[in-house]
Coordinates of C-alpha atoms in Angstrom, one line a residue:
M1 CA 35.7 -44.1 13.5
R2 CA 32.1 -44.0 12.6
I3 CA 31.1 -42.8 16.1
Q4 CA 33.8 -40.1 15.9
F5 CA 32.5 -38.9 12.5
L6 CA 28.9 -38.8 13.8
S7 CA 30.1 -36.8 16.8
I8 CA 31.7 -34.2 14.5
L9 CA 28.5 -33.9 12.5
T10 CA 26.5 -33.4 15.7
I11 CA 28.9 -30.6 16.8
V12 CA 28.6 -28.9 13.4
F13 CA 24.8 -29.2 13.5
L14 CA 24.7 -27.7 17.0
F15 CA 27.1 -24.9 16.1
N16 CA 25.0 -24.0 13.0
T17 CA 21.8 -24.1 15.1
C18 CA 23.2 -21.8 17.7
A19 CA 24.7 -19.4 15.1
H20 CA 21.5 -19.4 13.0
P21 CA 18.5 -20.1 15.3
V22 CA 15.5 -21.5 13.6
K23 CA 12.6 -19.0 13.3
K24 CA 9.3 -19.9 14.7
Y25 CA 6.7 -18.5 12.3
H26 CA 3.4 -17.0 13.1
Q27 CA 3.8 -16.8 16.9
G28 CA 0.9 -15.2 18.6
L29 CA -1.3 -16.0 15.6
S30 CA -3.7 -18.8 14.7
T31 CA -4.2 -20.1 11.2
V32 CA -7.8 -19.4 9.9
W33 CA -7.5 -21.1 6.5
Q34 CA -5.3 -21.6 3.5
N35 CA -6.5 -22.0 -0.1
E36 CA -3.8 -22.3 -2.7
K37 CA -6.3 -22.2 -5.5
L38 CA -6.6 -18.5 -4.9
N39 CA -3.0 -17.9 -6.1
W40 CA -3.4 -14.3 -5.0
N41 CA -1.3 -11.2 -5.1
A42 CA -1.3 -10.7 -1.3
T43 CA -0.9 -6.9 -1.6
S44 CA -3.9 -6.5 -3.8
L45 CA -6.5 -7.7 -1.3
L46 CA -9.6 -5.7 -0.3
L47 CA -12.1 -6.8 2.5
L48 CA -15.7 -5.6 2.1
N49 CA -18.9 -7.0 3.7
G50 CA -17.3 -10.4 4.6
Y51 CA -15.8 -11.0 1.2
L52 CA -12.2 -10.8 0.2
Y53 CA -11.5 -9.3 -3.3
G54 CA -8.2 -9.2 -5.1
S55 CA -6.2 -10.2 -8.1
S56 CA -4.4 -13.4 -8.7
L57 CA -1.1 -14.4 -10.4
D58 CA -3.1 -16.3 -13.1
K59 CA -4.5 -13.0 -14.5
T60 CA -7.9 -13.1 -12.8
I61 CA -9.8 -11.2 -10.1
F62 CA -11.7 -13.1 -7.5
R63 CA -14.1 -13.0 -4.6
A64 CA -13.8 -15.3 -1.6
D65 CA -15.5 -15.8 1.7
F66 CA -13.3 -14.1 4.2
L67 CA -13.8 -16.6 7.1
T68 CA -13.6 -19.8 5.1
G69 CA -11.4 -19.0 2.1
E70 CA -13.9 -20.6 -0.3
I71 CA -13.8 -19.0 -3.7
D72 CA -17.1 -17.5 -4.8
W73 CA -16.0 -16.6 -8.3
K74 CA -13.0 -15.9 -10.5
S75 CA -13.0 -13.7 -13.6
K76 CA -10.4 -13.1 -16.3
S77 CA -8.6 -9.8 -15.9
L78 CA -5.3 -8.6 -17.4
T79 CA -4.2 -7.1 -14.1
N80 CA -0.8 -5.4 -14.1
Y81 CA 0.7 -6.9 -10.9
S82 CA 1.4 -3.4 -9.5
N83 CA -0.2 -4.2 -6.1
Q84 CA -3.4 -2.5 -7.2
K85 CA -6.4 -3.0 -5.0
P86 CA -9.8 -3.2 -6.7
L87 CA -12.1 -0.2 -6.1
I88 CA -15.7 -1.1 -5.2
V89 CA -18.4 1.6 -5.5
N90 CA -22.0 1.6 -6.5
N91 CA -22.0 -2.3 -6.6
Q92 CA -19.3 -2.2 -9.3
I93 CA -15.7 -3.5 -9.1
F94 CA -13.0 -1.5 -10.9
I95 CA -9.5 -2.7 -11.6
G96 CA -6.8 -1.6 -14.1
G97 CA -4.6 -3.7 -16.3
S98 CA -1.6 -3.5 -18.5
D99 CA -3.6 -1.5 -21.1
V100 CA -7.2 -1.6 -19.9
L101 CA -9.6 -0.4 -17.3
N102 CA -12.4 -2.9 -16.4
A103 CA -15.6 -2.7 -14.5
Y104 CA -17.4 -5.8 -13.1
N105 CA -20.6 -6.4 -11.1
L106 CA -20.5 -8.1 -7.7
S107 CA -21.0 -11.5 -9.4
G108 CA -17.8 -11.1 -11.4
E109 CA -19.5 -10.4 -14.7
L110 CA -17.7 -7.8 -17.0
I111 CA -19.9 -4.7 -17.4
W112 CA -17.5 -2.6 -19.5
S113 CA -13.9 -2.5 -20.6
H114 CA -12.1 0.6 -21.7
Q115 CA -8.9 0.3 -23.7
T116 CA -6.3 2.7 -22.3
N117 CA -3.2 1.6 -24.3
K118 CA -1.1 2.3 -21.3
K119 CA -0.7 0.6 -17.9
V120 CA -3.2 1.8 -15.2
G121 CA -0.8 2.2 -12.3
H122 CA -1.8 2.3 -8.6
S123 CA -5.3 1.9 -7.3
I124 CA -8.3 3.5 -8.9
I125 CA -10.0 6.3 -7.0
H126 CA -13.5 7.7 -7.2
F127 CA -15.6 10.9 -7.0
D128 CA -19.2 11.3 -7.9
S129 CA -19.8 9.8 -11.3
L130 CA -16.1 9.5 -12.2
V131 CA -13.3 7.0 -11.6
F132 CA -9.7 8.1 -12.0
G133 CA -6.6 6.2 -13.1
S134 CA -2.9 7.3 -13.4
L135 CA -1.6 6.0 -16.8
T136 CA 2.1 5.5 -17.4
N137 CA 3.5 8.1 -19.8
K138 CA 0.0 9.5 -20.3
G139 CA -1.1 11.4 -17.2
L140 CA -4.3 11.3 -15.0
M141 CA -7.5 10.3 -16.7
A142 CA -11.2 10.5 -15.6
F143 CA -13.6 7.9 -16.8
N144 CA -17.4 7.8 -16.7
I145 CA -18.4 5.3 -14.0
N146 CA -21.3 3.8 -16.0
D147 CA -19.6 3.1 -19.4
G148 CA -15.9 3.9 -19.1
S149 CA -15.9 6.7 -21.6
L150 CA -13.1 9.3 -21.1
M151 CA -14.4 12.5 -19.5
W152 CA -11.2 14.4 -19.1
S153 CA -7.4 13.9 -19.1
L154 CA -4.5 15.9 -17.6
E155 CA -1.2 15.2 -19.5
P156 CA 2.3 16.0 -18.2
D157 CA 4.1 19.0 -19.6
Y158 CA 7.4 17.1 -19.7
Q159 CA 7.4 13.3 -19.2
M160 CA 5.9 10.9 -16.7
L161 CA 7.1 7.3 -16.5
S162 CA 5.0 6.7 -13.5
S163 CA 3.4 9.1 -11.0
N164 CA 2.8 8.3 -7.4
A165 CA -0.6 7.1 -6.4
P166 CA -3.3 9.9 -6.5
S167 CA -5.2 10.8 -3.3
I168 CA -8.6 12.3 -3.1
Q169 CA -10.7 14.2 -0.6
D170 CA -14.1 15.7 -1.5
S171 CA -13.5 17.1 -5.0
L172 CA -9.7 17.5 -4.7
I173 CA -7.1 15.2 -6.1
A174 CA -3.5 15.4 -5.0
I175 CA -0.8 13.7 -7.1
S176 CA 3.0 13.9 -6.9
N177 CA 5.8 12.9 -9.2
F178 CA 3.3 13.8 -11.9
D179 CA 5.9 14.8 -14.5
Y180 CA 9.5 15.8 -14.4
S181 CA 12.1 17.6 -16.4
L182 CA 15.5 15.9 -16.8
A183 CA 17.1 19.1 -18.0
E184 CA 15.8 21.3 -15.2
H185 CA 15.8 18.6 -12.5
F186 CA 12.4 19.0 -11.0
S187 CA 9.3 17.0 -10.4
N188 CA 5.7 18.3 -10.2
T189 CA 3.1 18.0 -7.4
K190 CA -0.4 19.0 -8.4
L191 CA -3.7 19.7 -6.8
I192 CA -6.5 19.1 -9.3
N193 CA -10.3 19.7 -9.4
A194 CA -11.8 16.3 -9.7
K195 CA -14.9 17.5 -11.6
S196 CA -13.1 19.4 -14.4
G197 CA -9.5 18.1 -14.4
K198 CA -8.2 21.7 -14.1
S199 CA -5.0 22.2 -12.1
I200 CA -5.6 24.3 -8.9
W201 CA -1.9 24.7 -8.3
S202 CA 1.3 23.0 -9.3
R203 CA 4.7 23.1 -7.5
R204 CA 8.2 22.1 -8.5
D205 CA 10.4 20.0 -6.2
S206 CA 13.9 18.6 -6.6
S207 CA 12.8 15.2 -5.1
S208 CA 10.1 12.9 -6.3
G209 CA 7.0 12.8 -4.1
G210 CA 5.2 9.9 -2.4
E211 CA 1.5 9.5 -1.8
A212 CA -0.2 12.6 -0.2
L213 CA -2.4 12.6 2.9
F214 CA -5.0 15.2 3.4
Y215 CA -5.0 16.7 6.9
Q216 CA -7.1 19.7 8.0
N217 CA -6.1 22.5 5.5
K218 CA -2.9 20.9 4.3
L219 CA -1.3 18.1 2.5
L220 CA 1.3 15.9 4.2
I221 CA 3.6 14.3 1.8
C222 CA 7.0 12.5 1.7
Y223 CA 9.6 13.5 -0.8
D224 CA 12.5 11.2 -1.7
S225 CA 15.1 10.6 -4.4
A226 CA 18.1 8.5 -5.1
Y227 CA 20.1 11.6 -5.7
V228 CA 19.1 14.0 -2.9
D229 CA 18.1 13.8 0.8
G230 CA 14.5 13.0 1.5
A231 CA 12.0 15.2 3.3
V232 CA 8.5 15.3 4.8
L233 CA 6.5 18.4 4.0
A234 CA 3.2 20.0 4.9
I235 CA 1.8 21.9 2.0
D236 CA -0.9 24.6 2.2
L237 CA -4.0 23.2 0.5
E238 CA -5.1 26.6 -0.9
S239 CA -1.8 28.0 -2.2
G240 CA 0.6 25.1 -2.6
A241 CA 3.1 26.8 -0.3
T242 CA 5.3 24.9 2.1
L243 CA 4.2 25.3 5.7
W244 CA 6.9 23.2 7.3
E245 CA 9.6 20.8 6.1
V246 CA 11.8 18.2 8.0
S247 CA 14.5 16.0 6.6
S248 CA 13.9 12.3 6.5
N249 CA 14.5 9.1 4.5
P250 CA 10.9 8.2 3.8
E251 CA 9.6 5.1 1.9
I252 CA 7.9 6.7 -1.1
Y253 CA 5.7 3.7 -1.8
L254 CA 3.8 3.8 1.4
K255 CA 1.2 6.4 2.3
P256 CA 1.7 8.2 5.6
A257 CA -0.8 7.4 8.4
L258 CA -2.5 9.5 11.0
I259 CA -2.9 7.5 14.2
W260 CA -3.0 8.8 17.8
H261 CA -3.0 12.4 16.3
S262 CA 0.5 11.6 15.0
L263 CA 2.0 11.2 11.6
L264 CA 3.6 7.8 10.9
I265 CA 6.3 7.8 8.2
A266 CA 8.0 4.7 6.9
S267 CA 11.8 5.3 6.8
Y268 CA 14.6 3.6 4.9
E269 CA 17.1 4.2 7.7
R270 CA 15.1 4.4 10.9
G271 CA 12.3 2.0 10.2
L272 CA 9.4 4.2 11.4
D273 CA 9.3 7.8 12.4
C274 CA 6.4 9.4 14.4
L275 CA 5.9 13.1 13.7
D276 CA 3.6 15.8 15.0
P277 CA 1.5 16.6 12.0
N278 CA 1.1 20.3 13.1
N279 CA 4.8 21.2 12.9
G280 CA 6.8 18.1 11.8
E281 CA 8.5 17.7 15.1
L282 CA 9.8 14.1 15.7
K283 CA 8.1 12.5 18.6
W284 CA 9.9 9.1 18.4
T285 CA 11.6 6.8 16.0
L286 CA 12.2 3.0 16.0
A287 CA 15.8 3.9 14.9
N288 CA 16.2 0.5 13.2
K289 CA 16.1 -0.2 9.5
K290 CA 15.2 -3.8 10.4
Y291 CA 11.6 -2.6 11.0
A292 CA 11.2 -0.7 7.7
P293 CA 7.4 -1.1 6.9
A294 CA 6.2 -2.9 3.8
T295 CA 2.4 -2.7 4.4
E296 CA -0.1 -0.1 5.4
F297 CA -0.6 0.7 9.1
I298 CA -3.6 -0.3 11.2
A299 CA -4.5 0.5 14.8
F300 CA -6.0 -2.3 17.0
N301 CA -6.3 -2.6 20.8
G302 CA -3.8 0.2 21.6
L303 CA -1.2 -0.8 19.1
T304 CA -0.4 0.0 15.5
Y305 CA 0.4 -3.1 13.4
F306 CA 2.2 -3.3 10.1
G307 CA 4.3 -5.8 8.1
T308 CA 8.0 -5.2 7.6
Q309 CA 10.2 -5.7 4.6
G310 CA 11.9 -8.4 6.7
R311 CA 8.5 -10.4 6.8
Q312 CA 7.6 -9.6 10.3
L313 CA 4.3 -8.5 11.8
I314 CA 5.1 -5.7 14.3
G315 CA 2.9 -4.1 17.0
V316 CA 4.1 -0.7 18.4
D317 CA 2.5 1.4 21.1
S318 CA 1.9 5.2 21.1
L319 CA 5.4 5.7 22.7
G320 CA 7.2 3.8 19.9
K321 CA 7.8 0.7 22.0
I322 CA 7.5 -2.6 20.2
Q323 CA 5.0 -4.8 22.0
F324 CA 4.5 -7.6 19.4
E325 CA 6.7 -9.4 16.9
S326 CA 5.9 -12.4 14.7
D327 CA 7.9 -13.8 11.8
F328 CA 6.2 -14.8 8.5
E329 CA 7.6 -17.3 6.1
Y330 CA 6.0 -16.4 2.8
G331 CA 5.7 -12.6 2.8
I332 CA 3.0 -10.6 4.6
G333 CA -0.1 -8.7 3.5
T334 CA -1.7 -5.6 5.1
P335 CA -3.5 -6.4 8.4
V336 CA -7.3 -5.9 8.3
L337 CA -10.0 -5.6 10.9
F338 CA -13.1 -7.8 10.9
E339 CA -15.6 -8.4 13.6
N340 CA -13.4 -7.1 16.4
G341 CA -10.4 -9.2 15.3
L342 CA -7.2 -8.5 13.5
Y343 CA -6.4 -10.6 10.5
I344 CA -3.3 -10.9 8.3
T345 CA -2.7 -12.5 5.0
D346 CA 0.5 -14.0 3.7
G347 CA 2.0 -14.7 0.3
N348 CA 1.1 -18.3 0.4
D349 CA -2.7 -17.9 0.2
A350 CA -3.2 -18.2 4.0
L351 CA -5.2 -16.1 6.5
F352 CA -4.1 -15.7 10.1
K353 CA -5.8 -14.1 13.2
L354 CA -4.1 -12.3 16.0
E355 CA -4.6 -14.3 19.2
E356 CA -5.9 -12.6 22.3
Y357 CA -3.2 -11.9 24.9

């Protein structure tokens, strides 16, 4: 009877194994190190000059040696857990918090702290002697890089719970979903002079906009909404007029990428679309929501790599063919390049390197 019972258990185990094959994690990758003391937010990481900077879940920012994982320093910071990467410029580290903008030196010492009273959303951007932050319900603010004093502010005409991340090129700042009118059902996209804070143009759209990408004399931007169909637009940089528009289901939280003279758009329904940035024509699509990206894109050795919402690292070629797949167990961070190698972080304080093949 006991033998028969064990046999039944064995059959059940084999059935479950066949029905749900066990994933083999991190195939094609080698583990470089793991340091649980970092306790990082994996999407907040920035690599610069051999050091990894980021925020942690214990309300600190840190610097660690990229190749060893050894912590150089940690400093208290009321970060807002919004996947905000630190900005490093002029040997200063800038990062926003739940109601504050802080500046540190490269040794982790606080230089100045400016009370904002609202959450600094998205990553800080920089131009000349100014750093810029998008504040929930407040608008776009420019701060002096040396002492944090407020230089100018651009407030919404209606209301703004949270804009999309601002983008900057030269002295131009593009920001979408800046404010919206519930009564009139529109959202604003603005082009702003970074020096003065003056609006160059403003346009109204029925959908909320994602992060803009500067390309030649135009802005490339995804628009999406829970209530209307999404679209990808090219907007004339000088006038704010629409140059071309194609329907899509873009992921508004990810910035488009220009790779191989093509525009890569993360899509809810198709995973990844590749468009011609000159006219919006679809070159190819992965046509599978399983591969919907969750990280930024990076080109390496003829492939474009990105992490998916399903915790996979994907490598796709210029024709849209998937050439590499590897499962991750604890989430996946944005791939980064260092000394001719491709590295990937995970949500468990570990660093992996792509093996040569």
